[in-house]
Coordinates of C-alpha atoms in Angstrom, one line a residue:
X1 CA 9.6 -50.4 -84.9
X2 CA 7.2 -51.8 -87.8
X3 CA 7.6 -55.2 -87.8
X4 CA 9.5 -56.4 -92.1
X5 CA 6.5 -57.3 -94.1
X6 CA 8.6 -59.5 -96.4
X7 CA 11.1 -61.2 -96.6
X8 CA 14.6 -59.7 -95.2
X9 CA 16.3 -57.7 -97.3
X10 CA 20.4 -57.7 -98.1
X11 CA 21.0 -54.9 -98.9
X12 CA 24.1 -52.3 -99.1
X13 CA 25.1 -48.8 -97.9
X14 CA 27.8 -46.7 -99.3
X15 CA 29.0 -43.4 -97.1
X16 CA 32.0 -42.1 -97.2
X17 CA 31.2 -40.1 -93.9
X18 CA 29.9 -42.0 -90.6
X19 CA 30.4 -40.3 -87.2
X20 CA 32.9 -42.6 -86.3
X21 CA 35.7 -40.9 -88.6
X22 CA 33.6 -37.5 -89.1
X23 CA 31.1 -34.4 -87.7
X24 CA 29.5 -34.4 -91.5
X25 CA 25.3 -35.1 -90.9
X26 CA 25.5 -37.3 -94.0
X27 CA 27.9 -39.6 -92.3
X28 CA 25.0 -39.6 -88.7
X29 CA 22.4 -40.1 -91.2
X30 CA 23.2 -43.1 -93.1
X31 CA 24.4 -44.6 -89.6
X32 CA 21.0 -43.7 -88.1
X33 CA 19.6 -45.7 -90.6
X34 CA 21.8 -48.0 -91.1
X35 CA 20.5 -49.1 -87.8
X36 CA 17.0 -48.8 -88.6
X37 CA 17.1 -50.6 -90.9
X38 CA 18.8 -53.6 -90.1
X39 CA 16.4 -53.1 -86.3
X40 CA 14.0 -54.4 -88.9
X41 CA 15.6 -58.0 -89.7
X42 CA 17.2 -56.8 -92.4
X43 CA 21.1 -57.7 -93.4
X44 CA 22.7 -54.3 -93.9
X45 CA 26.4 -53.8 -95.1
X46 CA 28.2 -50.3 -94.8
X47 CA 30.9 -49.3 -97.4
X48 CA 32.8 -46.4 -96.2
X49 CA 36.0 -45.2 -95.0
X50 CA 35.6 -44.8 -92.1
X51 CA 36.4 -47.0 -89.0
X52 CA 33.9 -49.0 -87.1
X53 CA 30.9 -46.6 -85.6
X54 CA 30.1 -47.0 -82.3
X55 CA 25.8 -48.8 -82.0
X56 CA 25.8 -49.9 -84.6
X57 CA 24.1 -52.5 -85.3
X58 CA 25.1 -53.3 -89.0
X59 CA 28.1 -54.9 -90.9
X60 CA 30.4 -52.8 -91.5
X61 CA 33.3 -52.9 -94.1
X62 CA 36.5 -49.8 -94.5
X63 CA 37.7 -49.6 -97.9
X64 CA 40.5 -46.4 -96.6
X65 CA 42.2 -44.4 -98.6
X66 CA 44.8 -42.3 -98.5
X67 CA 46.5 -38.7 -99.1
X68 CA 44.9 -36.5 -102.3
X69 CA 41.4 -37.0 -103.9
X70 CA 40.4 -39.2 -101.4
X71 CA 36.4 -39.1 -102.0
X72 CA 37.1 -39.5 -105.3
X73 CA 39.6 -42.4 -105.6
X74 CA 37.1 -44.1 -103.4
X75 CA 34.3 -43.8 -105.3
X76 CA 36.6 -45.1 -108.5
X77 CA 38.1 -48.1 -105.7
X78 CA 34.4 -49.4 -104.8
X79 CA 34.2 -50.2 -108.9
X80 CA 35.9 -53.4 -107.6
X81 CA 33.9 -54.2 -104.7
X82 CA 31.0 -57.1 -105.9
X83 CA 27.5 -55.6 -104.9
X84 CA 26.0 -58.7 -106.5
X85 CA 25.2 -61.1 -103.1
X86 CA 22.7 -58.1 -102.9
X87 CA 18.8 -57.0 -103.0
X88 CA 19.9 -53.6 -102.6
X89 CA 22.7 -50.5 -102.8
X90 CA 22.1 -47.6 -101.8
X91 CA 24.5 -45.3 -102.0
X92 CA 25.2 -41.4 -99.7
X93 CA 27.6 -40.2 -101.9
X94 CA 30.5 -42.0 -104.4
X95 CA 28.5 -44.1 -106.2
X96 CA 28.8 -42.0 -109.8
X97 CA 31.4 -44.8 -111.2
X98 CA 29.1 -48.0 -110.9
X99 CA 27.1 -47.4 -113.8
X100 CA 26.9 -51.3 -114.6
X101 CA 24.7 -53.1 -113.0
X102 CA 26.6 -54.5 -109.5
X103 CA 22.7 -55.6 -107.9
X104 CA 18.6 -55.8 -108.5
X105 CA 18.5 -52.5 -107.8
X106 CA 20.5 -49.4 -107.1
X107 CA 19.0 -46.4 -105.3
X108 CA 21.0 -43.0 -105.0
X109 CA 20.7 -40.5 -101.9
X110 CA 20.6 -36.4 -102.6
X111 CA 21.6 -34.7 -99.6
X112 CA 21.5 -31.9 -101.0
X113 CA 23.8 -30.2 -104.4
X114 CA 27.6 -29.3 -103.9
X115 CA 26.9 -26.8 -107.2
X116 CA 24.0 -24.7 -104.5
X117 CA 27.1 -25.3 -101.1
X118 CA 30.0 -24.1 -103.9
X119 CA 28.5 -21.2 -103.8
X120 CA 28.6 -20.2 -100.4
X121 CA 32.1 -21.0 -100.5
X122 CA 34.4 -17.9 -99.8
X123 CA 37.9 -20.1 -101.0
X124 CA 38.4 -20.7 -104.5
X125 CA 39.3 -23.9 -104.9
X126 CA 37.2 -25.3 -102.6
X127 CA 34.6 -24.3 -104.9
X128 CA 36.3 -25.6 -108.0
X129 CA 36.6 -29.0 -105.6
X130 CA 32.6 -28.4 -104.5
X131 CA 31.9 -27.7 -108.2
X132 CA 32.9 -30.9 -109.6
X133 CA 31.7 -33.0 -106.8
X134 CA 28.4 -31.6 -108.0
X135 CA 28.8 -33.0 -111.9
X136 CA 29.6 -36.5 -110.1
X137 CA 26.5 -35.8 -108.7
X138 CA 24.7 -35.2 -111.9
X139 CA 26.3 -38.5 -113.3
X140 CA 25.2 -40.7 -110.1
X141 CA 21.0 -39.5 -110.8
X142 CA 22.1 -41.0 -114.3
X143 CA 23.8 -44.3 -113.4
X144 CA 21.5 -44.9 -110.5
X145 CA 18.5 -47.2 -111.1
X146 CA 16.5 -44.7 -108.8
X147 CA 17.2 -41.5 -106.9
X148 CA 15.7 -39.9 -104.4
X149 CA 15.9 -35.9 -102.4
X150 CA 15.7 -34.9 -99.3
X151 CA 13.7 -32.1 -99.8
X152 CA 12.4 -30.6 -102.7
X153 CA 15.0 -27.4 -103.3
X154 CA 17.9 -29.8 -105.0
X155 CA 15.3 -30.2 -107.5
X156 CA 16.7 -26.3 -108.8
X157 CA 20.2 -28.6 -110.2
X158 CA 18.0 -31.9 -110.6
X159 CA 14.9 -31.1 -112.1
X160 CA 15.0 -34.7 -114.0
X161 CA 14.3 -36.2 -110.1
X162 CA 10.6 -36.3 -108.5
X163 CA 10.8 -38.1 -105.3
X164 CA 11.8 -36.3 -102.1
X165 CA 12.7 -39.1 -98.8
X166 CA 13.9 -36.7 -95.9
X167 CA 15.8 -37.3 -93.4
X168 CA 15.0 -39.2 -90.0
X169 CA 15.0 -38.1 -86.2
X170 CA 15.2 -40.8 -84.0
X171 CA 12.4 -39.5 -82.4
X172 CA 13.0 -42.3 -79.0
X173 CA 15.8 -39.9 -79.1
X174 CA 15.3 -36.4 -78.9
X175 CA 11.8 -35.2 -77.4
X176 CA 10.8 -33.0 -75.5
X177 CA 11.5 -35.7 -72.9
X178 CA 15.0 -35.6 -72.8
X179 CA 14.9 -32.8 -70.4
X180 CA 13.2 -29.8 -68.7
X181 CA 12.9 -26.3 -69.8
X182 CA 16.5 -23.5 -68.1
X183 CA 15.6 -21.9 -66.0
X184 CA 16.9 -19.0 -67.7
X185 CA 16.4 -17.5 -71.4
X186 CA 19.0 -20.4 -73.7
X187 CA 19.0 -20.7 -77.4
X188 CA 21.0 -23.1 -78.4
X189 CA 23.4 -23.5 -81.4
X190 CA 24.7 -27.5 -83.7
X191 CA 27.3 -26.7 -85.9
X192 CA 30.9 -24.4 -87.0
X193 CA 31.4 -21.2 -85.9
X194 CA 33.7 -21.0 -89.5
X195 CA 32.2 -21.4 -92.5
X196 CA 28.5 -21.7 -94.4
X197 CA 27.2 -22.7 -90.4
X198 CA 27.8 -18.7 -89.1
X199 CA 28.3 -19.6 -85.6
X200 CA 30.4 -16.9 -85.4
X201 CA 27.5 -14.6 -86.9
X202 CA 25.4 -15.7 -84.6
X203 CA 27.3 -15.4 -81.5
X204 CA 28.1 -11.6 -83.0
X205 CA 24.4 -10.7 -83.0
X206 CA 23.7 -12.5 -79.8
X207 CA 26.4 -10.8 -77.8
X208 CA 25.3 -7.6 -79.8
X209 CA 21.1 -7.8 -80.2
X210 CA 19.6 -10.4 -77.0
X211 CA 22.3 -9.3 -74.3
X212 CA 21.5 -6.2 -74.0
X213 CA 17.8 -6.1 -73.6
X214 CA 17.7 -9.7 -71.9
X215 CA 21.1 -9.9 -69.7
X216 CA 20.6 -13.6 -68.2
X217 CA 20.4 -14.7 -71.9
X218 CA 22.9 -17.6 -72.1
X219 CA 24.3 -18.1 -76.2
X220 CA 25.2 -22.7 -75.7
X221 CA 27.3 -23.2 -78.5
X222 CA 27.4 -26.8 -79.5
X223 CA 31.0 -26.6 -81.9
X224 CA 34.8 -27.6 -81.8
X225 CA 36.7 -24.5 -83.9
X226 CA 35.2 -21.2 -81.3
X227 CA 38.1 -19.7 -80.6
X228 CA 39.0 -18.8 -76.8
X229 CA 37.6 -15.4 -76.6
X230 CA 33.8 -15.6 -77.1
X231 CA 31.5 -12.3 -76.5
X232 CA 29.5 -12.2 -73.2
X233 CA 26.8 -14.7 -72.8
X234 CA 28.3 -17.9 -75.5
X235 CA 29.5 -20.9 -73.4
X236 CA 31.1 -23.3 -75.8
X237 CA 29.3 -27.1 -75.3
X238 CA 32.3 -28.6 -77.2
X239 CA 31.8 -32.2 -78.1
X240 CA 28.7 -33.6 -76.8
X241 CA 27.3 -37.5 -77.1
X242 CA 23.8 -38.8 -78.3
X243 CA 22.4 -38.3 -74.9
X244 CA 24.1 -34.9 -73.6
X245 CA 23.2 -33.7 -77.5
X246 CA 19.4 -35.2 -76.7
X247 CA 19.0 -33.0 -73.5
X248 CA 21.1 -29.6 -74.8
X249 CA 17.7 -29.5 -77.5
X250 CA 15.1 -30.0 -75.2
X251 CA 16.3 -27.9 -72.8
X252 CA 17.0 -25.3 -75.1
X253 CA 13.9 -22.3 -75.7
X254 CA 15.2 -21.8 -78.3
X255 CA 17.5 -23.4 -81.6
X256 CA 18.9 -21.3 -84.0
X257 CA 21.6 -22.0 -86.7
X258 CA 21.9 -19.7 -89.5
X259 CA 23.4 -21.3 -92.3
X260 CA 23.5 -19.9 -96.1
X261 CA 23.0 -23.8 -97.4
X262 CA 21.7 -26.8 -95.6
X263 CA 20.3 -29.4 -98.0
X264 CA 18.6 -30.2 -95.6
X265 CA 19.2 -29.6 -92.0
X266 CA 18.4 -32.1 -89.6
X267 CA 19.6 -30.3 -86.4
X268 CA 16.1 -28.1 -87.0
X269 CA 14.6 -31.2 -87.8
X270 CA 15.9 -32.6 -84.1
X271 CA 15.6 -29.8 -82.3
X272 CA 11.9 -29.4 -83.9
X273 CA 10.8 -32.6 -82.6
X274 CA 12.8 -32.4 -78.5
X275 CA 9.8 -29.5 -78.3
X276 CA 12.2 -26.7 -79.1
X277 CA 11.1 -23.7 -81.4
X278 CA 14.0 -23.0 -84.3
X279 CA 14.9 -19.5 -86.1
X280 CA 16.5 -20.0 -89.4
X281 CA 18.3 -18.4 -91.9
X282 CA 15.4 -19.5 -95.7
X283 CA 18.7 -21.3 -96.8
X284 CA 17.1 -24.5 -98.9
X285 CA 16.8 -27.0 -95.9
X286 CA 15.2 -24.6 -94.1
X287 CA 12.7 -23.4 -95.8
X288 CA 11.6 -27.2 -96.7
X289 CA 11.9 -28.2 -92.6
X290 CA 10.0 -25.0 -91.4
X291 CA 7.3 -25.1 -93.9
X292 CA 8.2 -21.9 -95.2
X293 CA 8.1 -20.6 -91.5
X294 CA 5.1 -22.6 -90.8
X295 CA 6.6 -24.3 -88.1
X296 CA 9.0 -21.9 -87.1
X297 CA 11.2 -18.2 -87.8
X298 CA 13.1 -17.6 -91.4
X299 CA 14.8 -14.3 -90.6
X300 CA 17.3 -12.8 -93.1
X301 CA 20.9 -12.8 -90.5
X302 CA 19.7 -8.6 -90.7
X303 CA 16.9 -9.3 -89.0
X304 CA 18.1 -12.3 -86.2
X305 CA 18.9 -10.4 -83.8
X306 CA 15.1 -9.0 -83.6
X307 CA 13.5 -12.3 -83.8
X308 CA 15.3 -13.6 -80.7
X309 CA 14.4 -12.2 -78.6
X310 CA 11.0 -12.1 -79.3
X311 CA 11.0 -15.3 -78.9
X312 CA 12.9 -15.3 -75.6
X313 CA 10.3 -12.5 -73.7
X314 CA 7.2 -14.1 -76.2
X315 CA 6.1 -16.4 -74.0
X316 CA 2.6 -17.2 -76.1
X317 CA 4.5 -17.3 -79.1
X318 CA 6.9 -19.0 -77.6
X319 CA 4.0 -22.0 -76.6
X320 CA 2.8 -21.3 -80.1
X321 CA 4.9 -22.2 -82.9
X322 CA 6.3 -25.7 -80.2
X323 CA 3.4 -26.6 -81.2
X324 CA 3.8 -26.0 -84.4
X325 CA 7.9 -27.8 -84.5
X326 CA 5.8 -30.5 -83.1
X327 CA 3.1 -31.5 -85.9
X328 CA 5.3 -30.5 -88.3
X329 CA 8.4 -32.8 -86.9
X330 CA 6.0 -36.3 -87.5
X331 CA 6.8 -35.8 -91.0
X332 CA 10.7 -36.3 -89.9
X333 CA 10.8 -39.8 -88.0
X334 CA 13.1 -42.0 -88.7
X335 CA 10.1 -44.6 -89.3
X336 CA 8.5 -42.4 -91.1
X337 CA 11.8 -42.7 -93.0
X338 CA 12.3 -45.8 -92.8
X339 CA 7.9 -46.5 -94.0
X340 CA 9.1 -44.8 -97.1
X341 CA 12.7 -46.5 -98.1
X342 CA 11.2 -49.8 -97.7
X343 CA 8.5 -49.2 -100.0
X344 CA 10.9 -47.6 -102.9
X345 CA 14.3 -50.8 -102.4
X346 CA 10.7 -53.4 -102.7
X347 CA 9.1 -51.4 -105.6
X348 CA 12.2 -50.7 -107.5
X349 CA 12.6 -54.8 -106.9
X350 CA 8.9 -56.3 -108.1

C-alpha cells in the first residue's frame, strides 16, 4: 500500500448500494475504494441504505429506507446529515439535493449514465425510472464541486465533464496466480441471466455454435437468476465468495459478458487482471476497458459464436490477448485509482 503523503483526510462517502445488500457493481466499487483509503490512514465514513459489509475497515452509517421510491427518498434524507466535520464528501450517487456546500470538497463519481441505460431497458415503467435518475445525475454535476467519470463514453450525456478516473481492481486478489487454468476449454460469465447482461443469449450462442465444434467446452455462469433447465455444456456456479470468484476468473480460458450497456464493466477489468482474455459486445464500457478492441475482442452478438470458437481453439491467439489484457489491466489497478482520487482530493482542498 502507498503511504499517506500528507495529513490523513476525513472522507464521507455516499453509496446507496453496498455488497452487504446488493449485487450492483457500484456498491462493490465504493466498498473497495473506502477500504483502500482507510488502509492509507484516512478516516472514511460510509453512508448507505445497506447494512455493514463483512470485511469493511471503514466507519458505517446506515440510512435505512422502506417502501417505494427508496433511492429518491434516500437522496432527500441525506440533506439532514451533518457533513461539516469532513474534509471531503465523495458521492457514488444520490447527492443531487446537496446543493448547499456541506464540507470543503464535494466530489461525485459517475459510474455510467442512467439515460443511456434507459435506452436498453424493455419495460416502460423502468425506462421512466432510469430516465428520471439520469436527470438527477445531470443535476449532480452542477451540485458537486468536481465530477469524475469512470469512462470517457459517458461524456455523450455530460460533455462538460472532462475528468476520468476508471474503476479499480484489487490486483492482490485478482491476478493470474489465483488458480491454474482448467484442463478443458472453459468460458466464464459473471452477471444476470436476464436484462442487459444477456446471460441467456450467451448460453444460447454457446450451445448452438461452440459445443458442436468443441464438445468438451463448458460455459460457467456466475449468476443467481438462471432457470432450472440449462443448455448442454452450461453450468451455473451461483454466488461465489471473493476468493472463489478470483479463482474462477484465473482458471477460465476466456471471459465473456455480452452486455448491451456497461458504464465501465468491472468484470472485464477483473478478468484481464486475472490473465484471462475477454470477449465483449461493443458497449460503452467494453470499448474503453478493452482499449477499442486492442486488449480484447469486441464482437456483436451475431458474431459471438465465431469469436468464442476462435478464442478456445487458437492457443497462440489466446496467449497474445492474455498478454495484452494483463498490460492494459495495469491502468485499472486499485492502487492507481486511489492515487488518482487522493490527488483530486488534495488539489480541490488546496
